[in-house]
Short mmCIF file of C-alpha atoms and ligand atoms in Angstrom, two decimals:
data_model
loop_
_atom_site.label_atom_id
_atom_site.label_comp_id
_atom_site.label_asym_id
_atom_site.label_seq_id
_atom_site.Cartn_x
_atom_site.Cartn_y
_atom_site.Cartn_z
CA MET A 50 3.07 -16.71 8.95
CA ALA A 51 -0.45 -15.71 9.40
CA LYS A 52 -3.74 -17.77 7.80
CA LEU A 53 -4.66 -17.00 5.39
CA PRO A 54 -8.08 -18.31 3.95
CA ALA A 55 -8.75 -20.80 0.70
CA ILE A 56 -10.56 -18.94 -1.85
CA ALA A 57 -12.57 -21.02 -4.12
CA PHE A 58 -15.42 -19.61 -6.81
CA GLU A 59 -17.90 -22.64 -7.72
CA LYS A 60 -21.67 -22.96 -9.77
CA LEU A 61 -23.32 -24.38 -6.64
CA LYS A 62 -27.04 -25.85 -6.47
CA GLN A 63 -26.94 -26.00 -2.40
CA PRO A 64 -23.73 -24.58 0.45
CA ALA A 65 -22.23 -27.58 1.59
CA SER A 66 -23.69 -28.71 4.78
CA GLY A 67 -22.39 -27.73 7.99
CA SER A 68 -20.62 -24.70 6.45
CA VAL A 69 -21.77 -20.41 7.52
CA VAL A 70 -23.54 -19.44 5.05
CA PHE A 71 -22.62 -15.73 3.76
CA LEU A 72 -25.40 -13.63 2.60
CA ILE A 73 -25.46 -10.47 1.90
CA GLY A 74 -28.02 -8.01 0.73
CA LYS A 75 -30.31 -4.76 0.96
CA GLU A 76 -33.88 -4.51 3.22
CA GLY A 77 -36.14 -6.60 1.03
CA GLU A 78 -37.52 -9.39 -0.45
CA PRO A 79 -35.37 -12.52 0.43
CA SER A 80 -33.72 -14.17 -3.12
CA ALA A 81 -35.61 -17.96 -4.95
CA THR A 82 -31.63 -18.86 -3.56
CA ALA A 83 -32.10 -18.07 -0.35
CA ARG A 84 -35.42 -19.05 0.46
CA GLU A 85 -34.90 -22.49 -0.72
CA ILE A 86 -31.69 -22.53 1.81
CA ASP A 87 -33.60 -21.28 4.51
CA ALA A 88 -36.53 -23.97 4.29
CA GLU A 89 -37.70 -22.84 8.36
CA ASN A 90 -37.73 -19.01 6.76
CA ARG A 91 -35.97 -17.45 9.62
CA ILE A 92 -34.65 -14.89 7.49
CA PRO A 93 -37.08 -12.57 6.41
CA ARG A 94 -38.21 -12.85 10.51
CA ALA A 95 -34.86 -12.40 11.66
CA LEU A 96 -34.49 -9.43 9.07
CA SER A 97 -37.52 -7.70 11.03
CA VAL A 98 -37.30 -8.75 14.16
CA THR A 99 -33.58 -6.51 13.97
CA GLU A 100 -34.49 -3.79 11.83
CA PHE A 101 -31.77 -5.09 9.69
CA SER A 102 -30.74 -1.56 7.71
CA GLY A 103 -29.11 -3.04 4.76
CA LYS A 104 -26.64 -0.53 5.59
CA LEU A 105 -22.92 -1.33 4.64
CA ALA A 106 -20.63 -4.34 6.11
CA THR A 107 -23.30 -4.28 9.39
CA SER A 108 -25.11 -7.60 9.59
CA ILE A 109 -26.64 -9.49 11.40
CA GLU A 110 -26.34 -13.61 12.25
CA VAL A 111 -29.83 -16.62 12.38
CA LEU A 112 -28.08 -20.05 14.88
CA ALA A 113 -29.02 -22.33 14.10
CA PRO A 114 -31.36 -22.43 10.95
CA ALA A 115 -31.36 -25.67 9.40
CA ALA A 116 -30.56 -28.78 10.28
CA ALA A 117 -27.92 -28.37 7.28
CA PHE A 118 -26.14 -25.43 8.50
CA ASP A 119 -25.59 -23.93 12.27
CA ARG A 120 -25.28 -20.49 11.48
CA PHE A 121 -26.95 -17.91 8.82
CA VAL A 122 -25.16 -15.30 8.21
CA ILE A 123 -26.27 -11.54 6.69
CA CYS A 124 -24.32 -8.76 5.33
CA GLY A 125 -25.25 -5.87 4.90
CA CYS A 126 -23.98 -3.62 1.10
CA GLY A 127 -25.47 -0.48 1.63
CA ASP A 128 -26.63 1.33 -2.04
CA LEU A 129 -25.58 -1.53 -4.71
CA ALA A 130 -25.25 1.20 -7.68
CA GLY A 131 -22.64 3.77 -6.02
CA ASN A 132 -19.56 0.70 -4.30
CA GLY A 133 -16.31 0.53 -5.96
CA GLN A 134 -13.85 -1.95 -4.73
CA ALA A 135 -13.26 -0.47 -1.38
CA GLU A 136 -16.93 -1.33 -0.28
CA TRP A 137 -17.17 -5.03 -1.39
CA MET A 138 -12.97 -4.68 -0.20
CA ARG A 139 -15.44 -4.06 2.98
CA VAL A 140 -17.76 -6.82 2.92
CA GLY A 141 -14.93 -9.59 2.27
CA GLY A 142 -13.24 -8.11 5.92
CA LYS A 143 -16.21 -8.14 7.68
CA LEU A 144 -16.98 -11.71 5.91
CA ARG A 145 -13.91 -12.88 7.62
CA SER A 146 -13.46 -11.30 10.69
CA LEU A 147 -17.55 -13.06 11.77
CA THR A 148 -16.43 -15.89 10.47
CA ALA A 149 -12.37 -17.01 11.19
CA LYS A 150 -13.05 -19.74 13.27
CA ALA A 151 -15.04 -21.84 10.23
CA GLU A 152 -13.30 -24.28 8.79
CA LEU A 153 -16.11 -23.77 6.09
CA VAL A 154 -17.92 -20.70 4.74
CA THR A 155 -20.08 -21.03 1.76
CA VAL A 156 -20.66 -17.39 0.56
CA VAL A 157 -24.14 -18.44 -1.33
CA CYS A 158 -26.01 -15.67 -3.30
CA GLU A 159 -27.54 -12.32 -2.33
CA LEU A 160 -31.24 -11.46 -1.09
CA ASP A 161 -32.15 -9.13 -3.73
CA VAL A 162 -29.47 -7.37 -5.18
CA GLY A 163 -28.93 -10.18 -8.05
CA GLU A 164 -26.07 -11.77 -9.31
CA LEU A 165 -22.91 -9.25 -8.41
CA SER A 166 -20.39 -8.41 -10.69
CA PRO A 167 -16.92 -10.59 -10.96
CA GLU A 168 -15.51 -7.77 -9.90
CA ALA A 169 -17.27 -7.29 -6.99
CA ILE A 170 -17.22 -10.11 -6.07
CA ALA A 171 -13.29 -10.71 -6.53
CA ALA A 172 -13.33 -7.57 -4.78
CA ILE A 173 -15.28 -9.19 -1.31
CA ALA A 174 -12.84 -11.94 -2.03
CA ALA A 175 -9.58 -8.98 -1.13
CA GLY A 176 -10.85 -8.30 1.46
CA ALA A 177 -11.36 -11.62 3.62
CA LYS A 178 -7.85 -12.36 3.10
CA LEU A 179 -6.43 -9.02 3.42
CA ARG A 180 -8.47 -9.12 6.84
CA ALA A 181 -6.85 -12.63 8.02
CA TYR A 182 -3.29 -11.23 7.45
CA ASP A 183 -1.81 -10.83 10.65
CA PHE A 184 2.20 -10.22 12.02
CA ASP A 185 2.26 -12.76 13.68
CA ASN A 186 5.35 -14.39 12.67
CA TYR A 187 7.56 -13.40 15.90
CA ARG A 188 4.03 -14.39 17.98
CA THR A 189 5.02 -17.90 19.53
CA LYS A 190 2.48 -18.09 21.83
CA ASP A 191 -0.54 -15.97 21.73
CA ARG A 192 -1.62 -15.92 17.88
CA LYS A 193 -5.20 -15.38 18.30
CA ALA A 194 -5.72 -14.77 14.16
CA GLY A 195 -8.67 -17.54 12.85
CA LYS A 196 -8.21 -20.75 11.54
CA THR A 197 -7.60 -21.04 7.56
CA GLY A 198 -10.48 -21.74 6.89
CA LYS A 199 -12.36 -22.69 2.84
CA ILE A 200 -14.51 -19.81 1.39
CA VAL A 201 -16.23 -20.95 -1.17
CA PHE A 202 -18.71 -18.40 -3.72
CA ALA A 203 -21.43 -19.78 -5.01
CA CYS A 204 -21.12 -18.15 -8.14
CA ALA A 205 -23.08 -18.26 -11.66
CA ASN A 206 -20.02 -17.69 -13.93
CA PRO A 207 -17.15 -19.37 -11.81
CA SER A 208 -14.97 -19.26 -14.59
CA ALA A 209 -15.50 -15.72 -15.48
CA VAL A 210 -15.08 -14.75 -11.40
CA ARG A 211 -12.00 -16.86 -11.26
CA LYS A 212 -10.57 -14.52 -13.96
CA ALA A 213 -11.01 -11.34 -12.24
CA TRP A 214 -9.75 -12.79 -8.00
CA LYS A 215 -6.28 -13.83 -10.80
CA ARG A 216 -6.32 -10.21 -11.33
CA MET A 217 -7.35 -9.05 -7.49
CA ASP A 218 -5.64 -11.69 -6.19
CA ALA A 219 -2.03 -10.20 -7.71
CA ILE A 220 -2.67 -6.88 -6.09
CA THR A 221 -3.90 -8.27 -2.94
CA ASP A 222 -0.42 -9.99 -2.65
CA GLY A 223 1.39 -6.74 -3.70
CA VAL A 224 -0.52 -5.23 -0.63
CA ILE A 225 0.77 -8.05 1.81
CA THR A 226 3.79 -7.72 0.12
CA ALA A 227 4.04 -3.97 1.28
CA ARG A 228 2.57 -4.64 5.00
CA ASP A 229 4.29 -7.54 5.84
CA LEU A 230 8.29 -4.93 4.97
CA VAL A 231 6.55 -2.96 6.94
CA ASN A 232 5.67 -4.79 10.32
CA GLU A 233 9.49 -6.33 9.86
CA PRO A 234 11.83 -4.16 12.38
CA ALA A 235 14.98 -2.73 11.90
CA ASN A 236 17.16 -6.14 13.56
CA VAL A 237 15.46 -8.14 10.80
CA LEU A 238 15.23 -6.10 8.10
CA GLY A 239 18.36 -3.83 6.70
CA PRO A 240 18.92 -2.40 3.33
CA VAL A 241 20.79 -5.54 2.45
CA GLU A 242 17.77 -7.51 3.45
CA PHE A 243 15.60 -5.49 2.00
CA ALA A 244 17.36 -5.66 -1.13
CA LYS A 245 17.61 -9.60 -0.83
CA ARG A 246 12.96 -9.73 -0.89
CA ALA A 247 13.33 -7.72 -3.62
CA GLU A 248 15.90 -10.07 -5.27
CA ALA A 249 13.45 -12.57 -5.11
CA LEU A 250 10.66 -10.89 -6.73
CA SER A 251 12.62 -11.61 -9.52
CA GLU A 252 10.27 -14.81 -9.59
CA LEU A 253 7.72 -13.17 -10.77
CA GLY A 254 9.17 -12.32 -13.82
CA LEU A 255 11.12 -8.82 -12.45
CA GLU A 256 14.25 -7.79 -13.72
CA VAL A 257 15.90 -6.82 -10.62
CA GLU A 258 18.98 -5.37 -10.11
CA VAL A 259 21.11 -4.24 -7.24
CA LEU A 260 23.12 -1.62 -6.96
CA GLU A 261 26.30 -1.91 -4.34
CA GLU A 262 27.76 1.58 -1.83
CA LYS A 263 30.97 1.44 -4.58
CA ALA A 264 28.25 1.20 -7.94
CA LEU A 265 26.46 5.18 -5.29
CA ARG A 266 30.01 6.13 -5.42
CA LYS A 267 30.56 6.32 -8.62
CA LEU A 268 27.62 6.65 -9.63
CA LYS A 269 28.37 10.74 -7.71
CA MET A 270 25.04 9.77 -5.06
CA GLY A 271 26.11 11.64 -2.19
CA ALA A 272 23.00 12.93 -0.82
CA LEU A 273 22.40 8.97 0.07
CA LEU A 274 26.42 8.21 0.94
CA GLY A 275 25.58 10.79 3.44
CA VAL A 276 22.73 9.67 5.17
CA ALA A 277 23.81 5.68 5.58
CA GLN A 278 27.53 6.57 6.65
CA GLY A 279 26.17 6.15 10.12
CA SER A 280 25.57 3.36 9.28
CA PRO A 281 27.29 -0.54 9.95
CA ARG A 282 24.96 -1.52 7.11
CA PRO A 283 25.62 -0.48 4.13
CA PRO A 284 23.12 0.87 1.64
CA ARG A 285 21.65 0.11 -2.00
CA LEU A 286 19.50 0.81 -4.10
CA VAL A 287 17.04 -1.44 -5.71
CA VAL A 288 16.41 -1.15 -9.64
CA MET A 289 12.91 -3.56 -10.17
CA GLN A 290 12.18 -3.21 -13.79
CA TRP A 291 8.51 -5.10 -15.63
CA ARG A 292 8.27 -4.91 -18.59
CA GLY A 293 4.91 -5.40 -19.73
CA ALA A 294 4.02 -3.36 -22.91
CA GLY A 295 5.05 -6.04 -25.57
CA ASN A 296 6.76 -2.80 -26.59
CA ASP A 297 9.68 -0.24 -26.07
CA SER A 298 7.41 2.79 -25.07
CA ALA A 299 9.02 4.34 -21.73
CA PRO A 300 8.31 3.24 -18.46
CA VAL A 301 5.95 4.31 -16.15
CA ALA A 302 8.57 4.98 -12.90
CA PHE A 303 7.90 4.58 -8.94
CA VAL A 304 10.45 5.53 -6.41
CA GLY A 305 9.85 4.55 -2.97
CA LYS A 306 12.38 6.09 0.21
CA GLY A 307 13.74 3.35 2.65
CA VAL A 308 14.55 4.22 5.06
CA VAL A 309 15.27 1.00 7.01
CA PHE A 310 15.24 2.54 10.44
CA ASP A 311 15.73 6.79 11.18
CA THR A 312 17.19 7.77 14.72
CA GLY A 313 17.46 11.26 13.14
CA GLY A 314 20.71 10.78 13.22
CA ILE A 315 22.80 13.17 14.74
CA SER A 316 19.58 15.05 15.48
CA ILE A 317 18.15 12.51 17.53
CA LYS A 318 14.87 12.17 17.54
CA PRO A 319 13.80 11.86 21.42
CA ALA A 320 12.74 8.19 22.56
CA ALA A 321 8.69 8.41 22.49
CA GLY A 322 7.73 6.53 19.69
CA MET A 323 10.78 6.13 17.64
CA GLU A 324 10.02 3.01 17.05
CA ASP A 325 7.69 3.70 14.84
CA MET A 326 10.29 4.70 12.24
CA LYS A 327 11.12 0.55 11.53
CA GLY A 328 8.28 2.05 9.02
CA ASP A 329 9.72 5.04 7.99
CA MET A 330 10.97 2.58 4.62
CA GLY A 331 7.24 2.46 3.40
CA GLY A 332 7.23 3.68 0.73
CA ALA A 333 9.86 1.35 -0.59
CA ALA A 334 7.52 -0.82 0.77
CA ALA A 335 4.63 0.47 -1.85
CA VAL A 336 6.97 0.70 -4.48
CA THR A 337 8.08 -3.05 -3.80
CA GLY A 338 4.60 -4.07 -3.42
CA LEU A 339 3.46 -2.35 -6.66
CA MET A 340 6.19 -3.67 -8.48
CA HIS A 341 4.70 -7.66 -7.87
CA ALA A 342 1.39 -6.54 -8.49
CA LEU A 343 2.02 -5.67 -11.54
CA ALA A 344 4.04 -8.36 -12.59
CA GLY A 345 1.95 -10.94 -10.86
CA ARG A 346 -1.03 -9.65 -13.38
CA LYS A 347 0.60 -9.38 -15.38
CA ALA A 348 0.10 -5.82 -16.12
CA LYS A 349 0.44 -4.40 -20.41
CA VAL A 350 2.92 -1.81 -18.97
CA ASN A 351 6.62 -1.16 -18.72
CA ALA A 352 6.66 -0.33 -15.40
CA ILE A 353 9.98 0.52 -13.28
CA GLY A 354 10.89 0.78 -9.07
CA ILE A 355 13.75 2.41 -7.24
CA ILE A 356 14.00 1.97 -3.45
CA GLY A 357 16.64 4.09 -1.92
CA LEU A 358 17.83 1.74 1.07
CA VAL A 359 19.88 2.99 3.93
CA GLU A 360 19.35 3.30 7.95
CA ASN A 361 19.56 6.73 9.27
CA MET A 362 22.31 6.11 12.79
CA PRO A 363 24.30 8.69 14.83
CA ASP A 364 27.75 6.79 14.99
CA GLY A 365 31.19 8.55 15.02
CA ASN A 366 30.87 9.28 11.53
CA ALA A 367 27.36 9.98 10.80
CA GLN A 368 26.82 12.77 9.07
CA ARG A 369 26.93 16.17 10.82
CA PRO A 370 24.52 19.19 10.68
CA GLY A 371 26.16 22.36 8.92
CA ASP A 372 27.45 19.60 6.60
CA ILE A 373 27.54 20.84 3.10
CA VAL A 374 26.92 17.41 0.48
CA THR A 375 27.11 16.98 -3.18
CA ALA A 376 24.70 15.06 -5.01
CA MET A 377 24.70 13.30 -8.10
CA SER A 378 23.14 15.70 -9.79
CA GLY A 379 25.79 17.87 -9.40
CA GLN A 380 23.94 19.93 -6.82
CA THR A 381 25.46 21.55 -2.89
CA ILE A 382 23.35 20.57 -0.08
CA GLU A 383 23.42 22.19 3.34
CA VAL A 384 22.23 19.37 5.42
CA LEU A 385 21.39 21.42 8.53
CA ASN A 386 18.88 18.54 10.11
CA THR A 387 20.02 15.03 9.86
CA ASP A 388 16.58 13.99 10.62
CA ALA A 389 15.45 15.68 6.55
CA GLU A 390 17.44 12.23 5.90
CA GLY A 391 14.05 10.95 3.33
CA ARG A 392 14.77 13.67 1.02
CA LEU A 393 18.72 13.35 0.80
CA VAL A 394 17.79 9.65 -0.18
CA LEU A 395 14.78 10.74 -2.65
CA ALA A 396 17.11 13.61 -4.51
CA ASP A 397 19.96 10.76 -5.18
CA ALA A 398 17.39 7.50 -6.67
CA LEU A 399 14.50 10.62 -8.40
CA TRP A 400 17.76 12.57 -10.43
CA TYR A 401 19.22 8.43 -10.75
CA CYS A 402 15.51 7.14 -12.29
CA GLN A 403 15.24 10.27 -15.09
CA GLU A 404 18.82 10.07 -16.37
CA ARG A 405 18.84 6.47 -16.74
CA PHE A 406 14.33 5.93 -17.94
CA LYS A 407 13.60 8.95 -19.54
CA PRO A 408 10.07 7.84 -17.49
CA LYS A 409 6.91 9.20 -18.68
CA PHE A 410 6.26 10.22 -15.36
CA MET A 411 7.84 9.62 -11.83
CA ILE A 412 5.81 8.75 -8.40
CA ASP A 413 7.68 8.47 -5.69
CA LEU A 414 6.12 7.61 -2.09
CA ALA A 415 7.64 8.84 0.92
CA THR A 416 7.07 8.86 4.66
CA LEU A 417 8.46 11.86 4.59
CA THR A 418 7.45 14.46 6.62
CA GLY A 419 5.50 14.51 10.65
CA ALA A 420 3.69 18.06 9.50
CA ILE A 421 1.63 15.65 7.22
CA MET A 422 0.08 14.66 9.77
CA VAL A 423 -0.52 17.48 11.40
CA ALA A 424 -2.27 18.71 7.90
CA LEU A 425 -4.17 15.47 7.17
CA GLY A 426 -4.33 13.62 9.57
CA ASN A 427 -4.32 9.57 8.70
CA HIS A 428 -7.38 9.89 6.08
CA HIS A 429 -4.77 11.70 3.04
CA ALA A 430 -1.95 10.91 1.03
CA GLY A 431 -0.80 15.21 0.69
CA LEU A 432 0.16 14.36 -3.31
CA PHE A 433 2.43 17.25 -4.34
CA SER A 434 3.15 17.39 -8.42
CA ASN A 435 4.03 19.28 -11.09
CA ASP A 436 1.89 17.99 -13.36
CA ASP A 437 -2.49 18.33 -13.22
CA VAL A 438 -2.82 16.15 -15.66
CA LEU A 439 -0.46 13.55 -13.51
CA ALA A 440 -2.38 14.98 -10.47
CA GLY A 441 -5.54 14.29 -11.66
CA GLN A 442 -5.51 10.76 -12.55
CA LEU A 443 -3.88 9.78 -9.18
CA GLU A 444 -7.03 12.13 -7.32
CA SER A 445 -9.77 9.67 -9.71
CA ALA A 446 -7.46 6.62 -8.79
CA GLY A 447 -7.66 7.84 -4.96
CA LYS A 448 -11.21 8.11 -4.91
CA ALA A 449 -11.42 4.24 -6.74
CA THR A 450 -9.39 2.61 -3.90
CA ASP A 451 -10.19 4.41 -1.32
CA GLU A 452 -6.80 4.82 -0.97
CA ARG A 453 -7.28 8.57 0.11
CA VAL A 454 -4.59 12.20 -1.61
CA TRP A 455 -4.95 15.26 -1.07
CA ARG A 456 -3.47 17.92 -3.82
CA MET A 457 -1.54 19.95 -1.52
CA PRO A 458 0.21 23.78 -2.62
CA MET A 459 3.36 24.32 -4.02
CA GLY A 460 5.47 27.98 -6.04
CA PRO A 461 7.73 30.14 -5.98
CA ASP A 462 7.47 31.20 -2.79
CA TYR A 463 7.88 27.99 -0.53
CA ASP A 464 11.26 26.92 -2.68
CA LYS A 465 12.40 30.14 -1.52
CA MET A 466 12.40 28.78 2.05
CA ILE A 467 14.97 25.88 0.74
CA ASP A 468 17.16 28.45 -0.27
CA SER A 469 20.87 27.42 1.22
CA LYS A 470 23.44 30.20 2.91
CA ASN A 471 26.31 28.08 1.60
CA ALA A 472 25.32 25.65 -0.86
CA ASP A 473 22.70 25.54 -3.61
CA VAL A 474 19.85 24.44 -1.12
CA LYS A 475 19.24 23.57 2.45
CA ASN A 476 17.55 20.15 3.14
CA ILE A 477 15.64 22.11 5.92
CA GLY A 478 12.61 25.51 5.02
CA GLY A 479 11.80 26.70 8.52
CA ARG A 480 8.98 25.56 11.48
CA PHE A 481 6.67 26.46 8.65
CA ALA A 482 5.19 25.06 6.33
CA GLY A 483 6.93 22.01 6.28
CA SER A 484 5.18 19.24 4.05
CA ILE A 485 5.59 21.64 0.89
CA THR A 486 9.18 23.09 1.58
CA ALA A 487 10.23 19.01 1.91
CA ALA A 488 8.05 18.57 -1.99
CA GLN A 489 10.07 21.65 -3.29
CA PHE A 490 13.22 19.80 -2.45
CA LEU A 491 12.46 16.81 -3.75
CA LYS A 492 11.35 19.15 -7.37
CA ARG A 493 14.89 20.36 -7.60
CA PHE A 494 15.86 16.70 -7.79
CA VAL A 495 13.14 16.25 -11.39
CA ASN A 496 14.46 18.00 -13.74
CA ASP A 497 11.46 18.79 -16.43
CA VAL A 498 9.76 14.30 -15.69
CA PRO A 499 5.74 15.66 -14.87
CA TRP A 500 6.03 14.39 -10.80
CA ALA A 501 4.60 13.70 -7.83
CA HIS A 502 5.06 12.88 -4.99
CA LEU A 503 3.06 11.57 -1.91
CA ASP A 504 3.89 12.14 1.43
CA ILE A 505 2.53 8.68 2.97
CA ALA A 506 3.53 10.04 6.89
CA GLY A 507 0.23 9.32 7.93
CA THR A 508 -1.41 6.50 5.79
CA ALA A 509 1.62 4.26 5.91
CA MET A 510 1.96 3.10 9.45
CA GLY A 511 -0.76 3.38 11.72
CA SER A 512 -3.69 4.44 10.16
CA PRO A 513 -7.59 3.95 11.43
CA LYS A 514 -8.29 0.50 11.14
CA ASN A 515 -10.79 -1.00 9.06
CA GLU A 516 -12.39 -3.71 8.08
CA TYR A 517 -9.89 -5.50 5.52
CA SER A 518 -7.30 -4.28 7.10
CA GLN A 519 -6.18 -4.02 11.00
CA SER A 520 -2.64 -4.17 10.38
CA TRP A 521 -0.42 -1.56 12.23
CA SER A 522 0.43 -1.67 8.22
CA SER A 523 -2.05 -0.97 5.61
CA GLY A 524 -0.04 -1.88 2.51
CA TYR A 525 -1.13 2.00 1.06
CA GLY A 526 -0.13 3.12 -1.58
CA VAL A 527 0.22 -0.50 -3.78
CA ARG A 528 -3.68 -0.65 -4.72
CA LEU A 529 -4.44 3.24 -4.91
CA LEU A 530 -0.42 3.43 -7.82
CA ASP A 531 -2.19 0.01 -9.40
CA ARG A 532 -4.83 1.59 -9.67
CA LEU A 533 -3.43 4.70 -11.53
CA VAL A 534 -2.16 2.16 -14.34
CA ALA A 535 -4.33 0.40 -15.46
CA ASP A 536 -6.88 2.98 -15.99
CA ASN A 537 -4.66 5.50 -17.98
CA PHE A 538 -0.72 3.40 -18.76
CA GLU A 539 -2.25 0.08 -20.31
N1 LIG B 228 10.51 9.32 8.82
C1 LIG B 228 10.49 10.77 9.52
C2 LIG B 228 8.91 11.01 8.94
C3 LIG B 228 8.15 10.95 10.20
C4 LIG B 228 7.75 11.38 11.84
C5 LIG B 228 7.13 9.56 9.80
C6 LIG B 228 7.01 10.33 11.46
C7 LIG B 228 6.89 8.97 9.75
C8 LIG B 228 6.32 9.61 11.20
C9 LIG B 228 11.16 11.90 8.86
O1 LIG B 228 12.90 11.63 8.16
C10 LIG B 228 11.59 13.27 9.06
O2 LIG B 228 12.35 13.15 10.43
N2 LIG B 228 10.86 14.23 9.32
C11 LIG B 228 11.64 15.25 10.00
C12 LIG B 228 11.57 17.00 9.06
C13 LIG B 228 12.42 17.88 9.78
C14 LIG B 228 13.47 17.70 10.36
C15 LIG B 228 12.14 18.66 8.71
C16 LIG B 228 9.97 15.82 10.75
O3 LIG B 228 8.81 15.30 9.55
O4 LIG B 228 9.98 15.99 11.85
MN1 LIG B 229 13.73 11.54 10.03
ZN1 LIG B 230 12.91 9.52 7.52
#
């Protein structure tokens, strides 16, 4: 397990001697507190010698600044007014990266920015914790992550900050849950094991149901079962419920693609890079991490998380190209490519979700298409929706958290591309517009519920590293959807 720092918030007169002192600020005059710590007046000189600009997440260090301290680290915070959660998290990530080997770090004060808001301080703490995350469970030797360490934030009003942190820490733990699930290799994390991990979250007050193969057969989930039949490991459908609204109002619902490994099936993938397909359950991981976050912070909302867990393997019992399966909705699907399996899993999970729960809306997350990376790279998830209000809310939440989305078009012209000669629908639409035809396919299984689909193939894994995310799996989606819920549905 990665060594995550202990985090505390205190009213301090002076940082503990021997601690690394971390100061946050811009260009300008040090605050009175900074001047007090900096008895030898090193900071102003260091700022001018280095021409410190105060740009966000840039830093300088002052070594041996005073008898009691070995190091001051000064970190820029950029344009204060423009900083949101993600900017403060970057500052926190920088904090951890520069002090990972220190036993004790005191975040003392600001140079010229005044006391930060509790939310800003909590976001800095979250950035530091997420930066410390390292998937090192299986490295028996080279554990290069830093010391566990302790980070103490000196603040004027510790109890307000502790309250903000309690909430932010729950979200951070949700992100870590999602990262861990995506990083875990598929030999360890099959559908059954994934379901067990979701079940363990009942500790937080979630109600978790695990539907086994027999139940899925009874529900006539022929699309999901068709994918699963090539693997000796049986499928699972997990339903997580959080009842936090205090009434029986219709829930918000999240649905995740959980292909624990995607070989492509009989339409097998090329060998190069296939190992990344252990992350083809990134949608399910995000939904699980989100439910962790909502329960952990006791969100005032009724929420459902549904994940379809299967392994896509080619064996003697695997489904073949050309097979026709009947989904739970009753629609028949011609499976022309067994590698377009995620939409088959989601077809049944989405239909089940709207039938059983009559949700306010459904949002599905899926590492669904390589084509979305061709279109958007790793910087935005593809957003597809039948509802402009919901799409707008997602765009706002994306900006607020820097988990960005980009809306893509849908419409009857694209829908036509998946009409099948032999069945109601086929599971591929040809070479062009691959992400859109995938979304059109899903749309045929959502009925009239407001719905959005996030194609996270480019953002859930292998996305660019930043100050607070060094992991192959980013945990994308947890903060985005938590924010969507907090801003619109609580
Ligand atoms: N899981 C893949 C999509 C994917 C590719 C995610 C690369 C992350 C990285 C999905 O199941 C898939 O194989 N999609 C095919 C669809 C095609 C057969 C229509 C694709 O994108 O090539
Ligand atoms: Mn596939
Ligand atoms: Zn897949």
